[in-house]
Amino acid sequence: MYLLDGNDEWNHIHSSDLWVYNKLFLSRVLGYTCGPIGTTVPNPDFYIVRPSFNLLGMGRFARREWIEKYTDHIHPAGILHQINKFFVFLELERFSMGKHLLLEVYNVDFSLINDVNSLQNVMIKGINRARMTILNTFSHCFLPQGCTVVIALAESHVSCHTWPEKGCLAVDVYTCGEGNPRLIALEILKYLNSDTYSLRDLDR
């Protein structure tokens, strides 16, 4: 069974992989103007203050704050309560572009994920249940096995790629609308009849 909640994820992740949760490290590598609490900012401006380590996502417990220069006055928020666990970086002009759901399923019967028509039908069933609008569909069967299904939506898209010989598949559901992408994932999981999966949500 793949670990789905943050507590299990943190307790079981290998120590060599902990860097993926360090938002300060990632921001520095990506070239953002950033730094830990206690450093000075380059210019007076609005900055985002957020937890450096946060399994709930980059946006959780983040706040917008005007900073003239020094950051010593900023107190930690949220659940960590350690001043060196927080950082600031320049706020980018951005807006919410939707939700991106990532689903990987394992230990699936070969025939279920090598049947492109059934996969497409169950994806459409989930899309209809989520009240999203289908614009177009594309599907392809590979030889000797494997399927790809891509469904364009007015709200974005749903895609599925399978590896029947390994008993696994990957599904992306990206939506900028009001529909719940988890309803699509639920229909797919019911069809696949496997409890070995990973389900993640990302804010775009």
PDB file of C-alpha atoms in Angstrom:
ATOM      1  CA  MET A   1       0.000   0.000   0.000  1.00  0.00           C
ATOM      2  CA  TYR A   2       1.451   3.401  -0.940  1.00  0.00           C
ATOM      3  CA  LEU A   3       1.559   6.074   1.750  1.00  0.00           C
ATOM      4  CA  LEU A   4      -0.996   8.823   1.239  1.00  0.00           C
ATOM      5  CA  ASP A   5      -0.981  11.035   4.342  1.00  0.00           C
ATOM      6  CA  GLY A   6       1.735  13.449   5.349  1.00  0.00           C
ATOM      7  CA  ASN A   7       2.491  11.751   8.665  1.00  0.00           C
ATOM      8  CA  ASP A   8       3.247   8.378   7.080  1.00  0.00           C
ATOM      9  CA  GLU A   9       5.097  10.054   4.230  1.00  0.00           C
ATOM     10  CA  TRP A  10       7.429  11.943   6.589  1.00  0.00           C
ATOM     11  CA  ASN A  11       8.073   8.935   8.834  1.00  0.00           C
ATOM     12  CA  HIS A  12       8.927   6.590   5.966  1.00  0.00           C
ATOM     13  CA  ILE A  13      10.784   8.762   3.458  1.00  0.00           C
ATOM     14  CA  HIS A  14      14.475   7.946   3.102  1.00  0.00           C
ATOM     15  CA  SER A  15      16.786  10.522   4.650  1.00  0.00           C
ATOM     16  CA  SER A  16      18.528  11.084   1.311  1.00  0.00           C
ATOM     17  CA  ASP A  17      15.208  12.266  -0.171  1.00  0.00           C
ATOM     18  CA  LEU A  18      14.346  14.848   2.510  1.00  0.00           C
ATOM     19  CA  TRP A  19      15.648  17.701   0.351  1.00  0.00           C
ATOM     20  CA  VAL A  20      12.468  17.576  -1.767  1.00  0.00           C
ATOM     21  CA  TYR A  21      10.555  19.062   1.200  1.00  0.00           C
ATOM     22  CA  ASN A  22      13.034  21.896   1.799  1.00  0.00           C
ATOM     23  CA  LYS A  23      11.334  24.828   0.062  1.00  0.00           C
ATOM     24  CA  LEU A  24      14.203  27.189   0.862  1.00  0.00           C
ATOM     25  CA  PHE A  25      16.708  24.858  -0.779  1.00  0.00           C
ATOM     26  CA  LEU A  26      14.486  24.364  -3.832  1.00  0.00           C
ATOM     27  CA  SER A  27      13.816  28.094  -4.188  1.00  0.00           C
ATOM     28  CA  ARG A  28      17.553  28.830  -4.045  1.00  0.00           C
ATOM     29  CA  VAL A  29      18.287  26.195  -6.692  1.00  0.00           C
ATOM     30  CA  LEU A  30      15.521  27.596  -8.926  1.00  0.00           C
ATOM     31  CA  GLY A  31      17.027  31.076  -8.711  1.00  0.00           C
ATOM     32  CA  TYR A  32      14.371  32.815  -6.619  1.00  0.00           C
ATOM     33  CA  THR A  33      15.287  35.763  -4.392  1.00  0.00           C
ATOM     34  CA  CYS A  34      14.929  34.059  -1.049  1.00  0.00           C
ATOM     35  CA  GLY A  35      16.512  33.579   2.334  1.00  0.00           C
ATOM     36  CA  PRO A  36      15.920  32.423   5.909  1.00  0.00           C
ATOM     37  CA  ILE A  37      14.462  34.599   8.642  1.00  0.00           C
ATOM     38  CA  GLY A  38      17.289  36.659  10.079  1.00  0.00           C
ATOM     39  CA  THR A  39      18.683  37.814   6.736  1.00  0.00           C
ATOM     40  CA  THR A  40      17.921  41.177   5.117  1.00  0.00           C
ATOM     41  CA  VAL A  41      15.822  41.629   2.003  1.00  0.00           C
ATOM     42  CA  PRO A  42      17.358  43.342  -1.062  1.00  0.00           C
ATOM     43  CA  ASN A  43      14.640  46.009  -1.387  1.00  0.00           C
ATOM     44  CA  PRO A  44      11.641  47.245   0.604  1.00  0.00           C
ATOM     45  CA  ASP A  45       8.685  45.384  -0.870  1.00  0.00           C
ATOM     46  CA  PHE A  46       5.925  42.902  -0.203  1.00  0.00           C
ATOM     47  CA  TYR A  47       7.309  39.435   0.432  1.00  0.00           C
ATOM     48  CA  ILE A  48       5.809  36.017   0.999  1.00  0.00           C
ATOM     49  CA  VAL A  49       6.636  34.431   4.350  1.00  0.00           C
ATOM     50  CA  ARG A  50       6.021  30.701   4.494  1.00  0.00           C
ATOM     51  CA  PRO A  51       7.234  27.491   6.189  1.00  0.00           C
ATOM     52  CA  SER A  52      10.431  26.107   4.758  1.00  0.00           C
ATOM     53  CA  PHE A  53       9.285  22.554   5.486  1.00  0.00           C
ATOM     54  CA  ASN A  54       5.614  21.861   4.809  1.00  0.00           C
ATOM     55  CA  LEU A  55       4.063  18.618   3.538  1.00  0.00           C
ATOM     56  CA  LEU A  56       0.734  20.385   2.994  1.00  0.00           C
ATOM     57  CA  GLY A  57       1.995  22.416   0.037  1.00  0.00           C
ATOM     58  CA  MET A  58       3.786  25.679  -0.701  1.00  0.00           C
ATOM     59  CA  GLY A  59       0.679  27.812  -0.202  1.00  0.00           C
ATOM     60  CA  ARG A  60      -0.332  26.560   3.249  1.00  0.00           C
ATOM     61  CA  PHE A  61       0.390  28.972   6.140  1.00  0.00           C
ATOM     62  CA  ALA A  62       1.948  31.464   3.730  1.00  0.00           C
ATOM     63  CA  ARG A  63       1.345  35.165   4.281  1.00  0.00           C
ATOM     64  CA  ARG A  64       2.097  38.414   2.431  1.00  0.00           C
ATOM     65  CA  GLU A  65       4.047  40.953   4.436  1.00  0.00           C
ATOM     66  CA  TRP A  66       5.719  44.316   3.778  1.00  0.00           C
ATOM     67  CA  ILE A  67       9.407  44.186   4.750  1.00  0.00           C
ATOM     68  CA  GLU A  68      11.671  47.228   4.723  1.00  0.00           C
ATOM     69  CA  LYS A  69      14.961  45.461   5.297  1.00  0.00           C
ATOM     70  CA  TYR A  70      15.331  43.324   8.405  1.00  0.00           C
ATOM     71  CA  THR A  71      13.437  40.095   9.120  1.00  0.00           C
ATOM     72  CA  ASP A  72      14.367  39.610  12.780  1.00  0.00           C
ATOM     73  CA  HIS A  73      10.926  40.839  13.860  1.00  0.00           C
ATOM     74  CA  ILE A  74       9.081  38.091  11.957  1.00  0.00           C
ATOM     75  CA  HIS A  75       7.794  35.312  14.169  1.00  0.00           C
ATOM     76  CA  PRO A  76       7.153  31.777  12.913  1.00  0.00           C
ATOM     77  CA  ALA A  77       3.570  30.797  12.184  1.00  0.00           C
ATOM     78  CA  GLY A  78       1.842  27.482  11.647  1.00  0.00           C
ATOM     79  CA  ILE A  79       3.100  24.360  13.386  1.00  0.00           C
ATOM     80  CA  LEU A  80       6.901  24.475  13.364  1.00  0.00           C
ATOM     81  CA  HIS A  81       7.691  27.308  15.834  1.00  0.00           C
ATOM     82  CA  GLN A  82      11.350  27.447  14.816  1.00  0.00           C
ATOM     83  CA  ILE A  83      12.536  30.712  13.367  1.00  0.00           C
ATOM     84  CA  ASN A  84      15.207  29.091  11.202  1.00  0.00           C
ATOM     85  CA  LYS A  85      12.570  26.948   9.520  1.00  0.00           C
ATOM     86  CA  PHE A  86      10.954  29.911   7.780  1.00  0.00           C
ATOM     87  CA  PHE A  87      12.041  31.965   4.821  1.00  0.00           C
ATOM     88  CA  VAL A  88      10.897  34.787   2.580  1.00  0.00           C
ATOM     89  CA  PHE A  89      11.114  35.404  -1.146  1.00  0.00           C
ATOM     90  CA  LEU A  90       9.842  38.030  -3.534  1.00  0.00           C
ATOM     91  CA  GLU A  91       6.184  37.677  -4.428  1.00  0.00           C
ATOM     92  CA  LEU A  92       5.621  36.892  -8.088  1.00  0.00           C
ATOM     93  CA  GLU A  93       2.689  38.223 -10.080  1.00  0.00           C
ATOM     94  CA  ARG A  94       0.630  35.067 -10.295  1.00  0.00           C
ATOM     95  CA  PHE A  95      -2.861  33.677  -9.977  1.00  0.00           C
ATOM     96  CA  SER A  96      -4.364  30.266  -9.375  1.00  0.00           C
ATOM     97  CA  MET A  97      -4.398  28.188 -12.545  1.00  0.00           C
ATOM     98  CA  GLY A  98      -6.209  25.204 -11.126  1.00  0.00           C
ATOM     99  CA  LYS A  99      -5.711  21.821  -9.499  1.00  0.00           C
ATOM    100  CA  HIS A 100      -3.466  19.042 -10.788  1.00  0.00           C
ATOM    101  CA  LEU A 101      -4.191  15.548  -9.491  1.00  0.00           C
ATOM    102  CA  LEU A 102      -1.566  12.826  -9.960  1.00  0.00           C
ATOM    103  CA  LEU A 103      -2.573   9.179  -9.602  1.00  0.00           C
ATOM    104  CA  GLU A 104      -0.316   6.129  -9.915  1.00  0.00           C
ATOM    105  CA  VAL A 105      -1.822   2.656  -9.509  1.00  0.00           C
ATOM    106  CA  TYR A 106       0.037  -0.650  -9.148  1.00  0.00           C
ATOM    107  CA  ASN A 107      -0.752  -4.373  -9.005  1.00  0.00           C
ATOM    108  CA  VAL A 108      -3.431  -4.059 -11.690  1.00  0.00           C
ATOM    109  CA  ASP A 109      -4.634  -6.940 -13.849  1.00  0.00           C
ATOM    110  CA  PHE A 110      -3.016  -6.916 -17.318  1.00  0.00           C
ATOM    111  CA  SER A 111      -6.331  -7.070 -19.187  1.00  0.00           C
ATOM    112  CA  LEU A 112      -7.823  -4.078 -17.368  1.00  0.00           C
ATOM    113  CA  ILE A 113      -5.092  -1.664 -18.413  1.00  0.00           C
ATOM    114  CA  ASN A 114      -4.576  -3.075 -21.888  1.00  0.00           C
ATOM    115  CA  ASP A 115      -8.216  -2.413 -22.839  1.00  0.00           C
ATOM    116  CA  VAL A 116      -8.177   1.109 -24.235  1.00  0.00           C
ATOM    117  CA  ASN A 117     -11.935   1.291 -24.805  1.00  0.00           C
ATOM    118  CA  SER A 118     -12.784   0.369 -21.215  1.00  0.00           C
ATOM    119  CA  LEU A 119     -10.206   2.821 -19.894  1.00  0.00           C
ATOM    120  CA  GLN A 120     -11.611   5.625 -22.018  1.00  0.00           C
ATOM    121  CA  ASN A 121     -15.169   4.802 -20.961  1.00  0.00           C
ATOM    122  CA  VAL A 122     -14.366   4.828 -17.251  1.00  0.00           C
ATOM    123  CA  MET A 123     -12.491   8.124 -17.628  1.00  0.00           C
ATOM    124  CA  ILE A 124     -15.503   9.632 -19.397  1.00  0.00           C
ATOM    125  CA  LYS A 125     -17.777   8.305 -16.637  1.00  0.00           C
ATOM    126  CA  GLY A 126     -15.647  10.071 -14.035  1.00  0.00           C
ATOM    127  CA  ILE A 127     -15.534  13.284 -16.061  1.00  0.00           C
ATOM    128  CA  ASN A 128     -19.314  13.297 -16.354  1.00  0.00           C
ATOM    129  CA  ARG A 129     -19.650  12.642 -12.634  1.00  0.00           C
ATOM    130  CA  ALA A 130     -17.380  15.628 -11.964  1.00  0.00           C
ATOM    131  CA  ARG A 131     -19.572  17.716 -14.313  1.00  0.00           C
ATOM    132  CA  MET A 132     -16.716  18.667 -16.606  1.00  0.00           C
ATOM    133  CA  THR A 133     -17.049  19.324 -20.349  1.00  0.00           C
ATOM    134  CA  ILE A 134     -15.361  17.028 -22.883  1.00  0.00           C
ATOM    135  CA  LEU A 135     -13.982  18.713 -25.994  1.00  0.00           C
ATOM    136  CA  ASN A 136     -12.145  15.857 -27.677  1.00  0.00           C
ATOM    137  CA  THR A 137     -10.730  12.393 -27.017  1.00  0.00           C
ATOM    138  CA  PHE A 138      -7.647  10.577 -28.291  1.00  0.00           C
ATOM    139  CA  SER A 139      -6.588   7.016 -27.605  1.00  0.00           C
ATOM    140  CA  HIS A 140      -3.827   4.757 -28.855  1.00  0.00           C
ATOM    141  CA  CYS A 141      -2.847   1.108 -28.338  1.00  0.00           C
ATOM    142  CA  PHE A 142       0.815   0.147 -28.485  1.00  0.00           C
ATOM    143  CA  LEU A 143       2.281  -3.180 -29.553  1.00  0.00           C
ATOM    144  CA  PRO A 144       2.729  -5.570 -27.902  1.00  0.00           C
ATOM    145  CA  GLN A 145       0.871  -3.815 -25.047  1.00  0.00           C
ATOM    146  CA  GLY A 146       0.156  -0.473 -23.455  1.00  0.00           C
ATOM    147  CA  CYS A 147      -2.427   2.268 -23.872  1.00  0.00           C
ATOM    148  CA  THR A 148      -2.613   6.042 -23.875  1.00  0.00           C
ATOM    149  CA  VAL A 149      -5.841   7.989 -23.469  1.00  0.00           C
ATOM    150  CA  VAL A 150      -5.984  11.790 -23.553  1.00  0.00           C
ATOM    151  CA  ILE A 151      -9.246  13.687 -23.090  1.00  0.00           C
ATOM    152  CA  ALA A 152      -9.279  17.438 -23.665  1.00  0.00           C
ATOM    153  CA  LEU A 153     -11.673  19.330 -21.417  1.00  0.00           C
ATOM    154  CA  ALA A 154     -13.039  22.838 -21.403  1.00  0.00           C
ATOM    155  CA  GLU A 155     -11.483  22.881 -17.915  1.00  0.00           C
ATOM    156  CA  SER A 156      -8.128  21.414 -19.155  1.00  0.00           C
ATOM    157  CA  HIS A 157      -7.414  17.682 -19.617  1.00  0.00           C
ATOM    158  CA  VAL A 158      -7.329  14.116 -18.295  1.00  0.00           C
ATOM    159  CA  SER A 159      -4.661  11.659 -19.454  1.00  0.00           C
ATOM    160  CA  CYS A 160      -3.799   8.035 -18.750  1.00  0.00           C
ATOM    161  CA  HIS A 161      -0.730   5.983 -19.668  1.00  0.00           C
ATOM    162  CA  THR A 162      -0.457   2.256 -18.903  1.00  0.00           C
ATOM    163  CA  TRP A 163       2.272  -0.355 -18.551  1.00  0.00           C
ATOM    164  CA  PRO A 164       0.311  -3.638 -18.534  1.00  0.00           C
ATOM    165  CA  GLU A 165       3.443  -5.789 -18.416  1.00  0.00           C
ATOM    166  CA  LYS A 166       4.296  -4.105 -15.095  1.00  0.00           C
ATOM    167  CA  GLY A 167       0.711  -3.895 -13.871  1.00  0.00           C
ATOM    168  CA  CYS A 168       0.716  -0.129 -13.426  1.00  0.00           C
ATOM    169  CA  LEU A 169      -0.610   3.111 -14.890  1.00  0.00           C
ATOM    170  CA  ALA A 170      -0.335   6.857 -14.385  1.00  0.00           C
ATOM    171  CA  VAL A 171      -3.234   9.322 -14.558  1.00  0.00           C
ATOM    172  CA  ASP A 172      -3.138  13.129 -14.693  1.00  0.00           C
ATOM    173  CA  VAL A 173      -6.238  15.225 -14.043  1.00  0.00           C
ATOM    174  CA  TYR A 174      -5.684  18.936 -14.504  1.00  0.00           C
ATOM    175  CA  THR A 175      -8.657  21.239 -14.081  1.00  0.00           C
ATOM    176  CA  CYS A 176      -9.094  24.986 -13.737  1.00  0.00           C
ATOM    177  CA  GLY A 177     -12.850  24.691 -13.187  1.00  0.00           C
ATOM    178  CA  GLU A 178     -15.129  23.978 -10.254  1.00  0.00           C
ATOM    179  CA  GLY A 179     -15.325  20.210 -10.813  1.00  0.00           C
ATOM    180  CA  ASN A 180     -13.741  17.832  -8.316  1.00  0.00           C
ATOM    181  CA  PRO A 181     -10.866  15.900  -9.991  1.00  0.00           C
ATOM    182  CA  ARG A 182     -10.974  13.279  -7.234  1.00  0.00           C
ATOM    183  CA  LEU A 183     -14.302  12.033  -8.605  1.00  0.00           C
ATOM    184  CA  ILE A 184     -12.492  11.020 -11.787  1.00  0.00           C
ATOM    185  CA  ALA A 185      -9.771   9.277  -9.790  1.00  0.00           C
ATOM    186  CA  LEU A 186     -12.417   7.446  -7.763  1.00  0.00           C
ATOM    187  CA  GLU A 187     -14.087   6.003 -10.874  1.00  0.00           C
ATOM    188  CA  ILE A 188     -10.723   4.859 -12.236  1.00  0.00           C
ATOM    189  CA  LEU A 189      -9.778   3.222  -8.936  1.00  0.00           C
ATOM    190  CA  LYS A 190     -13.109   1.399  -8.759  1.00  0.00           C
ATOM    191  CA  TYR A 191     -12.514   0.005 -12.255  1.00  0.00           C
ATOM    192  CA  LEU A 192      -8.918  -1.052 -11.531  1.00  0.00           C
ATOM    193  CA  ASN A 193      -9.802  -2.798  -8.255  1.00  0.00           C
ATOM    194  CA  SER A 194      -6.412  -2.185  -6.649  1.00  0.00           C
ATOM    195  CA  ASP A 195      -5.626  -0.677  -3.249  1.00  0.00           C
ATOM    196  CA  THR A 196      -1.977  -0.067  -4.147  1.00  0.00           C
ATOM    197  CA  TYR A 197      -1.863   3.519  -5.342  1.00  0.00           C
ATOM    198  CA  SER A 198      -0.509   7.000  -4.754  1.00  0.00           C
ATOM    199  CA  LEU A 199      -2.769  10.051  -5.039  1.00  0.00           C
ATOM    200  CA  ARG A 200      -1.423  13.609  -4.884  1.00  0.00           C
ATOM    201  CA  ASP A 201      -2.912  17.081  -5.390  1.00  0.00           C
ATOM    202  CA  LEU A 202      -0.936  20.069  -6.618  1.00  0.00           C
ATOM    203  CA  ASP A 203      -1.927  23.724  -6.829  1.00  0.00           C
ATOM    204  CA  ARG A 204      -0.995  25.271 -10.185  1.00  0.00           C
TER     205      ARG A 204
END
